[in-house]
Coordinates of C-alpha atoms in Angstrom, one line a residue:
E112 CA 110.4 98.1 96.7
S113 CA 106.6 98.2 96.2
R114 CA 105.0 95.1 95.4
E115 CA 103.9 96.6 92.1
E116 CA 107.5 97.4 91.5
L117 CA 108.6 93.7 92.1
A118 CA 105.6 92.0 90.1
Y119 CA 106.4 93.1 86.9
P120 CA 110.0 92.1 86.2
F121 CA 109.2 88.8 87.8
L122 CA 106.0 88.1 85.7
G123 CA 108.1 89.4 82.8
Y124 CA 110.5 86.1 83.5
V125 CA 107.7 83.7 84.0
K126 CA 106.6 84.6 80.5
S127 CA 109.9 84.5 78.9
A128 CA 110.2 81.0 80.6
M129 CA 107.0 79.3 79.9
R130 CA 107.9 78.1 76.3
S131 CA 110.0 75.3 77.8
C132 CA 108.2 74.8 81.3
R133 CA 106.4 72.0 81.8
Q134 CA 104.5 72.8 84.8
F135 CA 102.7 75.9 86.1
D136 CA 101.3 76.1 89.7
H137 CA 100.1 79.4 90.8
H138 CA 98.5 79.8 94.0
F139 CA 96.9 83.7 94.9
F140 CA 97.2 83.6 98.6
T141 CA 95.1 86.5 100.1
Y142 CA 97.0 89.4 102.0
P143 CA 97.0 88.6 105.9
P144 CA 96.4 89.8 108.5
D145 CA 95.1 93.3 107.6
R146 CA 92.7 93.3 104.5
H147 CA 92.3 89.5 103.6
T148 CA 92.2 90.5 100.3
L149 CA 93.5 88.8 96.8
P150 CA 96.2 90.8 95.4
V151 CA 94.4 92.4 92.7
Y152 CA 97.2 94.1 90.9
E153 CA 99.6 91.1 90.3
M154 CA 96.4 89.2 89.0
A155 CA 95.6 92.0 86.7
L156 CA 99.4 92.4 85.8
L157 CA 99.7 88.6 85.2
E158 CA 96.2 88.3 83.0
A159 CA 97.7 90.9 80.7
M160 CA 100.9 90.1 80.5
T161 CA 100.1 86.5 79.3
G162 CA 97.2 87.2 77.1
G163 CA 97.6 84.8 74.3
L164 CA 100.5 82.9 75.6
H165 CA 101.6 79.8 73.7
S166 CA 103.4 77.3 75.7
P167 CA 104.1 74.3 73.8
C168 CA 105.5 72.0 76.7
L169 CA 103.2 72.8 79.5
S170 CA 101.9 69.6 80.9
E171 CA 100.5 70.4 84.3
L172 CA 98.5 73.4 85.2
A173 CA 97.4 74.6 88.9
V174 CA 95.5 77.5 89.3
R175 CA 94.6 78.0 93.0
Y176 CA 93.1 80.9 95.0
G177 CA 92.5 81.1 98.8
G178 CA 94.0 81.6 102.0
G179 CA 92.1 84.6 103.7
K180 CA 89.0 85.0 105.7
R181 CA 86.9 86.7 103.2
N182 CA 85.0 85.6 99.9
D183 CA 87.6 86.5 97.4
F184 CA 85.2 86.2 94.6
E185 CA 83.0 89.0 95.9
E186 CA 85.7 91.5 96.1
G187 CA 87.4 93.5 93.7
S188 CA 84.5 95.7 92.9
D189 CA 85.8 98.8 94.0
R190 CA 88.7 98.5 91.2
Y191 CA 86.8 96.6 88.6
P192 CA 83.2 97.7 88.6
D193 CA 82.7 95.8 85.2
E194 CA 81.6 92.3 86.4
L195 CA 82.8 90.6 83.6
H196 CA 86.7 92.3 83.4
W197 CA 87.0 91.0 87.3
R198 CA 86.0 87.4 86.4
K199 CA 88.4 87.6 83.3
I200 CA 91.4 88.2 85.6
F201 CA 90.3 84.7 87.4
H202 CA 90.4 82.9 84.5
Y203 CA 93.5 84.7 82.5
Y204 CA 94.8 81.0 81.8
S205 CA 91.8 80.8 79.1
T206 CA 93.7 82.7 76.6
W207 CA 96.4 80.4 76.6
T208 CA 97.4 77.8 73.9
L209 CA 98.6 74.8 75.4
P210 CA 98.9 71.6 73.2
S211 CA 100.9 69.3 75.4
L212 CA 98.4 70.1 78.3
R213 CA 97.4 66.5 80.4
T214 CA 96.7 67.6 84.2
M215 CA 94.8 70.5 85.4
S216 CA 93.8 71.6 89.0
T217 CA 91.9 74.3 90.4
L218 CA 91.1 75.4 93.8
N219 CA 88.3 77.6 94.6
L220 CA 87.8 78.1 91.0
I221 CA 85.4 76.3 88.6
P222 CA 87.4 76.4 85.0
I223 CA 86.0 77.7 81.9
P224 CA 86.5 75.9 78.5
F225 CA 89.9 76.8 76.6
S226 CA 92.0 75.4 74.0
G227 CA 93.8 73.2 76.4
S228 CA 90.7 71.7 77.4
A229 CA 90.8 69.1 74.5
S230 CA 93.9 67.3 75.9
I231 CA 93.4 67.5 79.8
E232 CA 93.3 63.8 80.9
T233 CA 93.3 64.2 84.6
L234 CA 91.4 66.7 86.3
C235 CA 91.0 67.7 90.2
V236 CA 88.7 70.6 91.0
V237 CA 88.6 71.4 95.1
M238 CA 85.8 74.2 96.0
D239 CA 85.6 75.3 99.7
Y240 CA 82.8 77.3 100.8
T241 CA 83.7 78.0 104.4
A242 CA 84.3 81.7 103.8
N243 CA 80.5 81.9 103.2
N244 CA 79.8 81.5 106.8
G245 CA 78.7 84.7 108.7
S246 CA 79.0 86.8 105.1
G247 CA 75.8 88.3 103.6
Q248 CA 75.8 86.9 100.0
L249 CA 76.7 83.6 99.6
R250 CA 78.7 81.8 96.8
T251 CA 77.1 78.9 95.7
F252 CA 78.1 75.6 93.6
D253 CA 78.3 76.1 89.9
A254 CA 77.2 72.8 88.9
Y255 CA 76.1 73.8 85.4
G256 CA 79.5 75.6 84.6
L257 CA 81.6 72.4 85.8
S258 CA 79.6 70.2 83.8
N259 CA 80.1 72.7 80.3
F260 CA 83.8 72.7 81.2
L261 CA 84.1 68.8 81.4
A262 CA 82.2 68.8 78.2
S263 CA 85.0 70.8 76.8
C264 CA 87.4 67.7 77.7
P265 CA 86.9 64.7 75.0
V266 CA 89.5 63.1 76.6
L267 CA 89.2 63.3 80.3
R268 CA 90.0 59.7 82.1
K269 CA 90.2 60.9 85.9
F270 CA 88.1 63.3 87.5
T271 CA 88.5 64.3 91.4
L272 CA 85.5 66.6 92.7
R273 CA 86.3 67.8 96.3
L274 CA 83.4 69.8 97.9
T275 CA 83.2 71.7 101.4
R276 CA 80.0 73.3 102.4
A277 CA 78.5 73.6 98.9
N278 CA 75.3 74.6 98.3
L279 CA 73.1 75.3 95.2
P280 CA 70.4 78.0 94.7
I281 CA 67.0 76.7 95.7
D282 CA 65.4 77.8 92.8
T283 CA 68.0 75.9 90.6
Q284 CA 66.4 74.1 87.7
P285 CA 67.1 70.6 86.5
P286 CA 69.4 70.7 83.5
V287 CA 67.9 70.7 80.1
Q288 CA 71.2 69.3 78.4
R289 CA 73.3 66.3 79.8
H290 CA 76.7 66.0 78.6
L291 CA 78.2 62.3 78.1
T292 CA 81.8 62.3 79.5
T293 CA 84.9 60.0 78.8
I294 CA 85.5 59.7 82.4
E295 CA 86.6 56.2 83.8
E296 CA 87.8 57.1 87.3
L297 CA 85.7 59.3 89.6
D298 CA 86.4 60.5 93.1
L299 CA 84.0 62.5 95.2
Y300 CA 84.6 64.0 98.3
L301 CA 81.5 65.6 100.1
D302 CA 82.1 67.6 103.2
R303 CA 78.8 69.0 105.1
C304 CA 77.2 69.7 101.5
G305 CA 73.5 71.0 101.5
C306 CA 71.7 67.8 100.3
G307 CA 70.9 67.8 96.6
S308 CA 74.0 69.8 95.7
I309 CA 76.2 66.8 94.3
G310 CA 72.7 65.6 92.8
Y311 CA 72.2 68.1 90.5
F312 CA 75.7 68.0 89.1
I313 CA 75.5 64.4 89.0
N314 CA 72.5 64.5 86.7
S315 CA 74.0 67.2 84.5
V316 CA 76.7 64.7 83.2
R317 CA 76.7 61.0 82.2
C318 CA 79.4 58.8 82.8
P319 CA 78.7 55.7 80.7
H320 CA 82.7 54.8 81.0
V321 CA 83.1 55.1 84.5
S322 CA 84.1 51.8 85.8
S323 CA 85.9 52.9 89.4
M324 CA 84.4 55.5 91.7
S325 CA 85.7 56.7 95.0
L326 CA 82.8 58.6 97.6
D327 CA 83.6 60.1 100.9
I328 CA 80.5 61.9 102.7
K329 CA 81.1 63.9 105.9
C330 CA 78.4 65.0 107.5
N331 CA 77.6 67.5 110.1
K332 CA 74.9 69.3 112.2
V333 CA 74.9 73.1 111.1
H334 CA 72.6 75.7 112.9
T335 CA 69.4 73.8 112.9
R336 CA 69.8 71.9 109.6
R337 CA 70.8 68.4 109.7
F338 CA 72.8 67.1 106.5
R339 CA 71.6 63.7 105.8
P340 CA 73.8 61.3 103.7
N341 CA 71.1 59.3 102.5
E342 CA 70.0 62.1 100.4
D343 CA 73.3 62.8 98.5
I344 CA 73.7 58.8 97.8
S345 CA 69.9 58.6 96.5
S346 CA 70.5 61.8 94.1
I347 CA 74.1 60.1 93.1
F348 CA 72.8 56.8 92.3
S349 CA 69.1 56.7 91.4
N350 CA 69.2 57.1 88.0
P351 CA 71.1 53.9 86.5
D352 CA 71.6 55.5 83.3
V353 CA 74.5 57.8 85.2
F354 CA 76.9 55.0 85.9
P355 CA 76.0 52.0 83.8
H356 CA 79.4 50.5 83.6
L357 CA 80.7 51.0 87.4
E358 CA 82.5 48.2 88.7
L359 CA 84.4 49.2 91.5
L360 CA 82.9 51.4 94.2
R361 CA 84.9 52.6 97.6
F362 CA 82.6 54.3 100.0
S363 CA 83.0 56.2 103.3
V364 CA 80.6 58.0 105.2
E365 CA 82.0 60.1 108.6
S366 CA 79.3 61.7 110.9
R367 CA 80.6 64.7 113.1
S368 CA 77.7 64.7 115.5
D369 CA 76.0 62.6 117.8
D370 CA 73.5 61.4 115.4
V371 CA 73.5 57.9 114.5
Y372 CA 72.7 57.3 110.2
S373 CA 71.3 54.5 108.4
I374 CA 73.0 54.5 105.3
A375 CA 71.2 52.9 102.1
L376 CA 73.0 52.2 99.1
P377 CA 71.0 51.7 96.2
I378 CA 72.4 48.7 94.8
E379 CA 69.6 47.8 92.1
C380 CA 71.0 50.8 90.5
I381 CA 74.7 49.7 90.1
S382 CA 73.8 46.7 88.1
N383 CA 77.7 45.9 87.2
L384 CA 78.7 46.4 90.7
K385 CA 81.3 43.7 91.8

């Protein structure tokens, strides 16, 4: 049977089971090894069949994309020339009503606000931009979109952000509106990210309730540009209004090149650090 013939009855079963389901974890793998593309048909079918879904028991939601060698988010234009339609397929969950949602995680997707955001307590966002290497059009880290999603999570307590080879557009402007968050525990993992990428995001939010933070930075030499941990550290902690109640900081820096770094942590900007 074709993939199309198999997908419809399976997704019909998934939809019927969602009223009693407590956990939903959907990983869209790219097709190996010939095309390295996302299964567009299954994605569109899932979005169409589950539109407006009500799942009163669902407490954990995971939406993950990845597995191929190409930039999945730049594909699909042949079948869906309407860019809004293509993006809507990626965010199929956004029409769901999930009153019991407590935990959400995404891989290679910045989530958009939806009704379930109001009850999320634990959020994990993992973005790997390695597929950009060698491609003509680079996908950049949407710091503004992520800060908007955090603003839609009024009871969020624990937030994990893992970025690999993330960059921001050179002409990105500082955020005009900064959002206060309810985050108490923050975990940041930066792997070979462009200098300042994380600083823009940190300064687009305020974290007055964060008391515990884990910061892991991995550095490397890419082409002729060297990534400097001090610039990321400075952009994170230079504003004392961002983490006014930070007490516990777990801090790690790893270099993957022969360079020797002198690390400067601006303790004066973390006045409550214990």
